[in-house]
Short mmCIF file of C-alpha atoms in Angstrom, two decimals:
data_model
loop_
_atom_site.label_atom_id
_atom_site.label_comp_id
_atom_site.label_asym_id
_atom_site.label_seq_id
_atom_site.Cartn_x
_atom_site.Cartn_y
_atom_site.Cartn_z
CA UNK E 1 -89.73 -29.92 -71.16
CA UNK E 2 -92.47 -27.07 -71.08
CA UNK E 3 -91.06 -25.80 -74.35
CA UNK E 4 -90.72 -29.18 -76.07
CA UNK E 5 -87.17 -28.06 -76.91
CA UNK E 6 -88.12 -25.39 -79.14
CA UNK E 7 -86.64 -21.93 -78.35
CA UNK E 8 -89.30 -19.14 -77.52
CA UNK E 9 -89.20 -16.78 -80.65
CA UNK E 10 -89.23 -13.22 -79.36
CA UNK E 11 -89.56 -9.88 -81.34
CA UNK E 12 -88.25 -6.92 -79.37
CA UNK E 13 -90.40 -3.96 -80.62
CA UNK E 14 -91.15 -0.31 -79.62
CA UNK E 15 -90.57 3.11 -81.26
CA UNK E 16 -87.33 4.57 -81.97
CA UNK E 17 -84.92 5.50 -78.92
CA UNK E 18 -86.50 3.44 -76.22
CA UNK E 19 -83.58 1.21 -75.89
CA UNK E 20 -84.07 -1.70 -78.29
CA UNK E 21 -80.40 -2.08 -79.17
CA UNK E 22 -79.33 -1.71 -75.78
CA UNK E 23 -81.59 -4.30 -74.61
CA UNK E 24 -80.43 -6.68 -77.49
CA UNK E 25 -76.80 -5.77 -76.76
CA UNK E 26 -77.48 -6.73 -72.87
CA UNK E 27 -79.00 -9.96 -73.86
CA UNK E 28 -76.36 -10.94 -76.51
CA UNK E 29 -73.29 -9.38 -75.32
CA UNK E 30 -71.71 -6.50 -77.33
CA UNK E 31 -69.50 -8.52 -79.42
CA UNK E 32 -72.42 -10.50 -80.96
CA UNK E 33 -74.12 -7.29 -82.33
CA UNK E 34 -71.91 -6.86 -85.32
CA UNK E 35 -73.13 -5.45 -88.53
CA UNK E 36 -76.50 -6.65 -90.06
CA UNK E 37 -77.76 -6.63 -93.44
CA UNK E 38 -79.08 -3.61 -94.83
CA UNK E 39 -82.94 -3.52 -94.76
CA UNK E 40 -84.87 -4.16 -97.80
CA UNK E 41 -82.36 -7.10 -98.83
CA UNK E 42 -83.89 -10.53 -99.57
CA UNK E 43 -83.47 -11.87 -95.96
CA UNK E 44 -86.62 -10.71 -93.82
CA UNK E 45 -85.08 -11.38 -90.53
CA UNK E 46 -82.03 -12.23 -88.56
CA UNK E 47 -82.39 -14.79 -85.93
CA UNK E 48 -80.04 -14.93 -82.98
CA UNK E 49 -80.15 -17.43 -80.10
CA UNK E 50 -79.23 -16.59 -76.52
CA UNK E 51 -79.61 -17.94 -73.29
CA UNK E 52 -81.04 -16.44 -69.85
CA UNK E 53 -82.20 -18.29 -66.79
CA UNK E 54 -80.38 -21.36 -68.32
CA UNK E 55 -83.04 -21.37 -71.11
CA UNK E 56 -82.75 -20.88 -74.80
CA UNK E 57 -84.50 -18.22 -76.66
CA UNK E 58 -84.45 -16.85 -80.32
CA UNK E 59 -84.36 -13.34 -81.15
CA UNK E 60 -86.01 -12.27 -84.34
CA UNK E 61 -84.30 -9.20 -85.56
CA UNK E 62 -86.04 -5.68 -85.71
CA UNK E 63 -84.80 -2.34 -86.91
CA UNK E 64 -83.74 -1.58 -83.65
CA UNK E 65 -81.01 -3.95 -83.53
CA UNK E 66 -78.81 -2.16 -86.03
CA UNK E 67 -76.51 0.56 -84.42
CA UNK E 68 -74.71 2.25 -87.20
CA UNK E 69 -76.00 5.70 -87.39
CA UNK E 70 -75.62 6.30 -91.13
CA UNK E 71 -78.16 3.50 -91.79
CA UNK E 72 -80.43 4.93 -89.32
CA UNK E 73 -82.64 7.10 -91.54
CA UNK E 74 -83.01 4.48 -94.02
CA UNK E 75 -83.94 2.09 -91.47
CA UNK E 76 -86.92 4.25 -90.06
CA UNK E 77 -88.58 3.80 -93.31
CA UNK E 78 -88.58 0.19 -93.12
CA UNK E 79 -89.01 -0.12 -89.47
CA UNK E 80 -92.79 -0.19 -89.30
CA UNK E 81 -92.96 -3.16 -91.98
CA UNK E 82 -89.92 -5.00 -90.26
CA UNK E 83 -91.75 -4.50 -86.90
CA UNK E 84 -94.90 -5.93 -88.37
CA UNK E 85 -92.77 -8.72 -89.82
CA UNK E 86 -90.98 -9.76 -86.70
CA UNK E 87 -94.32 -9.52 -84.66
CA UNK E 88 -95.73 -12.09 -87.30
CA UNK E 89 -92.80 -14.34 -86.85
CA UNK E 90 -92.86 -14.28 -83.07
CA UNK E 91 -94.15 -16.43 -80.21
CA UNK E 92 -93.90 -13.70 -77.74
CA UNK E 93 -93.71 -9.93 -78.44
CA UNK E 94 -91.64 -7.96 -76.08
CA UNK E 95 -92.87 -4.35 -76.08
CA UNK E 96 -90.34 -1.78 -74.80
CA UNK E 97 -91.60 1.74 -73.49
CA UNK E 98 -89.65 4.62 -72.30
CA UNK E 99 -89.94 5.51 -68.61
CA UNK E 100 -88.80 8.94 -69.25
CA UNK E 101 -91.52 9.72 -71.76
CA UNK E 102 -95.33 9.84 -71.80
CA UNK E 103 -96.98 6.94 -73.59
CA UNK E 104 -97.43 8.14 -77.03
CA UNK E 105 -100.27 7.19 -79.57
CA UNK E 106 -97.53 5.41 -81.27
CA UNK E 107 -96.67 3.13 -78.23
CA UNK E 108 -100.82 2.42 -78.11
CA UNK E 109 -100.92 1.76 -81.92
CA UNK E 110 -97.96 -0.80 -81.71
CA UNK E 111 -99.62 -2.34 -78.67
CA UNK E 112 -102.85 -2.74 -80.43
CA UNK E 113 -101.25 -4.02 -83.57
CA UNK E 114 -99.67 -6.85 -81.09
CA UNK E 115 -102.92 -7.44 -79.60
CA UNK E 116 -104.89 -7.81 -82.87
CA UNK E 117 -102.29 -10.12 -84.25
CA UNK E 118 -103.14 -12.33 -81.44
CA UNK E 119 -99.63 -12.61 -80.04
CA UNK E 120 -98.43 -13.12 -76.52
CA UNK E 121 -97.05 -10.09 -75.09
CA UNK E 122 -94.85 -8.87 -72.19
CA UNK E 123 -94.20 -4.90 -71.71
CA UNK E 124 -90.75 -3.56 -70.54
CA UNK E 125 -90.68 -0.24 -69.34
CA UNK E 126 -87.10 0.60 -69.76
CA UNK E 127 -84.94 3.35 -68.25
CA UNK E 128 -86.55 2.81 -64.87
CA UNK E 129 -83.62 3.36 -62.91
CA UNK E 130 -83.27 6.98 -64.29
CA UNK E 131 -86.31 8.43 -63.04
CA UNK E 132 -87.54 9.52 -59.49
CA UNK E 133 -90.24 8.10 -57.48
CA UNK E 134 -92.74 10.95 -58.39
CA UNK E 135 -92.03 10.34 -62.18
CA UNK E 136 -92.68 6.62 -61.46
CA UNK E 137 -95.99 7.26 -60.08
CA UNK E 138 -96.71 9.43 -63.21
CA UNK E 139 -95.75 6.98 -65.82
CA UNK E 140 -97.69 4.14 -64.08
CA UNK E 141 -100.85 5.98 -64.10
CA UNK E 142 -100.10 7.34 -67.55
CA UNK E 143 -99.77 3.48 -68.48
CA UNK E 144 -103.17 2.68 -66.76
CA UNK E 145 -104.96 5.33 -68.88
CA UNK E 146 -103.39 4.92 -72.21
CA UNK E 147 -102.89 1.20 -72.35
CA UNK E 148 -105.91 -0.02 -70.21
CA UNK E 149 -106.59 -2.72 -72.73
CA UNK E 150 -103.54 -4.52 -72.03
CA UNK E 151 -104.93 -5.47 -68.48
CA UNK E 152 -103.94 -8.89 -69.12
CA UNK E 153 -100.28 -8.43 -69.74
CA UNK E 154 -97.21 -8.46 -67.03
CA UNK E 155 -95.49 -5.00 -67.00
CA UNK E 156 -91.83 -5.03 -65.98
CA UNK E 157 -89.77 -1.96 -64.85
CA UNK E 158 -86.30 -2.59 -66.08
CA UNK E 159 -82.94 -0.92 -67.08
CA UNK E 160 -81.66 -2.35 -70.40
CA UNK E 161 -78.31 -0.76 -69.82
CA UNK E 162 -77.64 -2.39 -66.61
CA UNK E 163 -79.59 -5.58 -67.26
CA UNK E 164 -81.81 -5.00 -64.32
CA UNK E 165 -85.32 -6.69 -64.00
CA UNK E 166 -84.52 -9.33 -67.11
CA UNK E 167 -84.96 -12.57 -65.02
CA UNK E 168 -88.51 -11.79 -63.71
CA UNK E 169 -89.35 -10.29 -67.37
CA UNK E 170 -88.21 -13.69 -68.76
CA UNK E 171 -90.20 -15.57 -66.37
CA UNK E 172 -93.33 -13.59 -67.71
CA UNK E 173 -92.13 -14.49 -71.28
CA UNK E 174 -92.28 -18.14 -70.53
CA UNK E 175 -95.50 -18.02 -68.74
CA UNK E 176 -97.09 -15.99 -71.65
CA UNK E 177 -96.01 -18.74 -74.01
CA UNK E 178 -97.40 -21.33 -71.82
CA UNK E 179 -100.58 -19.43 -71.59
CA UNK E 180 -100.98 -19.12 -75.36
CA UNK E 181 -100.41 -22.79 -75.98
CA UNK E 182 -102.39 -23.97 -73.21
CA UNK E 183 -105.12 -26.84 -73.70
CA UNK E 184 -108.48 -26.04 -72.15
CA UNK E 185 -110.91 -29.32 -71.56
CA UNK E 186 -114.41 -29.05 -72.83
CA UNK E 187 -115.98 -30.22 -69.38
CA UNK E 188 -114.16 -27.37 -67.63
CA UNK E 189 -114.79 -24.56 -70.15
CA UNK E 190 -118.44 -25.55 -70.10
CA UNK E 191 -118.42 -25.60 -66.29
CA UNK E 192 -116.93 -22.23 -66.04
CA UNK E 193 -119.53 -21.08 -68.67
CA UNK E 194 -122.29 -22.28 -66.83
CA UNK E 195 -120.94 -20.78 -63.33
CA UNK E 196 -120.72 -17.57 -65.10
CA UNK E 197 -124.15 -17.33 -66.49
CA UNK E 198 -125.55 -18.48 -63.22
CA UNK E 199 -123.77 -15.66 -61.49
CA UNK E 200 -124.88 -12.97 -64.27
CA UNK E 201 -127.31 -14.05 -66.97
CA UNK E 202 -127.18 -12.24 -70.23
CA UNK E 203 -129.53 -9.34 -70.64
CA UNK E 204 -132.89 -10.13 -72.42
CA UNK E 205 -133.68 -8.58 -75.79
CA UNK E 206 -137.35 -8.26 -75.74
CA UNK E 207 -138.72 -11.52 -74.73
CA UNK E 208 -135.77 -13.22 -76.03
CA UNK E 209 -132.83 -14.21 -73.51
CA UNK E 210 -129.65 -15.83 -75.15
CA UNK E 211 -128.98 -19.37 -74.19
CA UNK E 212 -125.40 -20.53 -73.58
CA UNK E 213 -125.32 -24.24 -73.69
CA UNK E 214 -121.44 -25.42 -73.88
CA UNK E 215 -118.13 -24.08 -74.70
CA UNK E 216 -114.96 -25.89 -76.30
CA UNK E 217 -111.50 -24.71 -77.45
CA UNK E 218 -111.36 -23.68 -80.94
CA UNK E 219 -107.79 -23.02 -81.29
CA UNK E 220 -104.24 -22.23 -79.45
CA UNK E 221 -101.66 -19.33 -79.87
CA UNK E 222 -103.94 -17.46 -78.97
CA UNK E 223 -106.68 -19.61 -77.16
CA UNK E 224 -110.10 -19.52 -78.73
CA UNK E 225 -113.12 -20.31 -76.94
CA UNK E 226 -116.16 -21.44 -78.91
CA UNK E 227 -119.48 -20.88 -77.13
CA UNK E 228 -122.70 -22.60 -78.59
CA UNK E 229 -126.10 -21.73 -77.72
CA UNK E 230 -129.18 -19.94 -79.19
CA UNK E 231 -129.92 -16.29 -79.93
CA UNK E 232 -126.17 -15.62 -79.36
CA UNK E 233 -126.46 -12.77 -81.69
CA UNK E 234 -128.10 -10.65 -78.85
CA UNK E 235 -125.06 -10.80 -76.70
CA UNK E 236 -123.51 -7.33 -76.13
CA UNK E 237 -119.74 -6.75 -75.73
CA UNK E 238 -119.79 -5.91 -72.06
CA UNK E 239 -121.09 -9.41 -71.77
CA UNK E 240 -118.60 -10.86 -73.65
CA UNK E 241 -115.80 -9.19 -71.84
CA UNK E 242 -117.33 -10.37 -68.62
CA UNK E 243 -117.22 -14.07 -70.05
CA UNK E 244 -113.65 -13.41 -71.10
CA UNK E 245 -112.54 -12.17 -67.62
CA UNK E 246 -114.27 -15.31 -66.00
CA UNK E 247 -112.11 -17.67 -68.42
CA UNK E 248 -109.13 -15.60 -67.87
CA UNK E 249 -109.37 -15.78 -64.05
CA UNK E 250 -110.14 -19.62 -63.99
CA UNK E 251 -107.43 -20.71 -66.22
CA UNK E 252 -104.78 -17.92 -65.11
CA UNK E 253 -104.31 -16.74 -68.63
CA UNK E 254 -101.84 -13.91 -68.66
CA UNK E 255 -99.96 -12.34 -71.32
CA UNK E 256 -102.25 -13.91 -74.22
CA UNK E 257 -105.11 -12.33 -76.07
CA UNK E 258 -108.26 -14.58 -75.77
CA UNK E 259 -110.74 -15.10 -78.34
CA UNK E 260 -114.26 -15.61 -77.64
CA UNK E 261 -116.46 -16.85 -80.65
CA UNK E 262 -120.38 -17.29 -80.49
CA UNK E 263 -121.69 -20.34 -82.60
CA UNK E 264 -125.42 -20.52 -83.08
CA UNK E 265 -127.27 -23.94 -82.62
CA UNK E 266 -129.88 -24.16 -85.33
CA UNK E 267 -133.40 -24.52 -84.16
CA UNK E 268 -135.26 -26.77 -86.88
CA UNK E 269 -138.63 -25.30 -85.73
CA UNK E 270 -137.68 -21.72 -86.45
CA UNK E 271 -138.90 -20.37 -89.55
CA UNK E 272 -136.26 -17.83 -89.85
CA UNK E 273 -133.38 -20.08 -89.55
#
């Protein structure tokens, strides 16, 4: 069993009115979503299990679950904190966007918070059935511009109301979780590193060229790749991004952030060490 009989914990996040509660109701069935605790009570989150594609998942409550209008204004004040809490407690975050609206700064901020927290991510672009082909092209180019840093993430164009596109979206959720928890072997990581350096060596800094010796996995969920060598402090961001791309492609790491850490090998003859 890929998931070790453990339900994947999902947080559904997104700015107000993107259709979070519609999505949750579609997943759980209308009768399952009754009244919930008021925000600010001692219970941090409400968890509900459900099944799709014959697999079980656990949904972590976010503010978007609650439907009662009277509670709405109070909820909005808590929703940022609640969103952050549910992201922290999730294995995979499902970020919902609204196809009828341009990608806002708020959307981008939520996306970068998820990215920075190291969580796996899948994006659902909701209300896709309610826009025409011209609007579809427009929102896709808007996504490319505003969310270009999510180039490792699967995007699904869905309708929460009609439950369209759910099956493929949940396949991506499974895959993102598998990628985040994958074990990467030291020999293979080191081989990829050497191939990458051979294909494109890091730039010299004066007479010094950084020497990348070997790589190993320093953690999972998200995967951390530790690279050992000399003069690694001279490696620039673009080269780090290049290495990340090579590791991603070789290990097919989709839907998970990937962290690269450089560790200097001490040189006993270097007086400055």
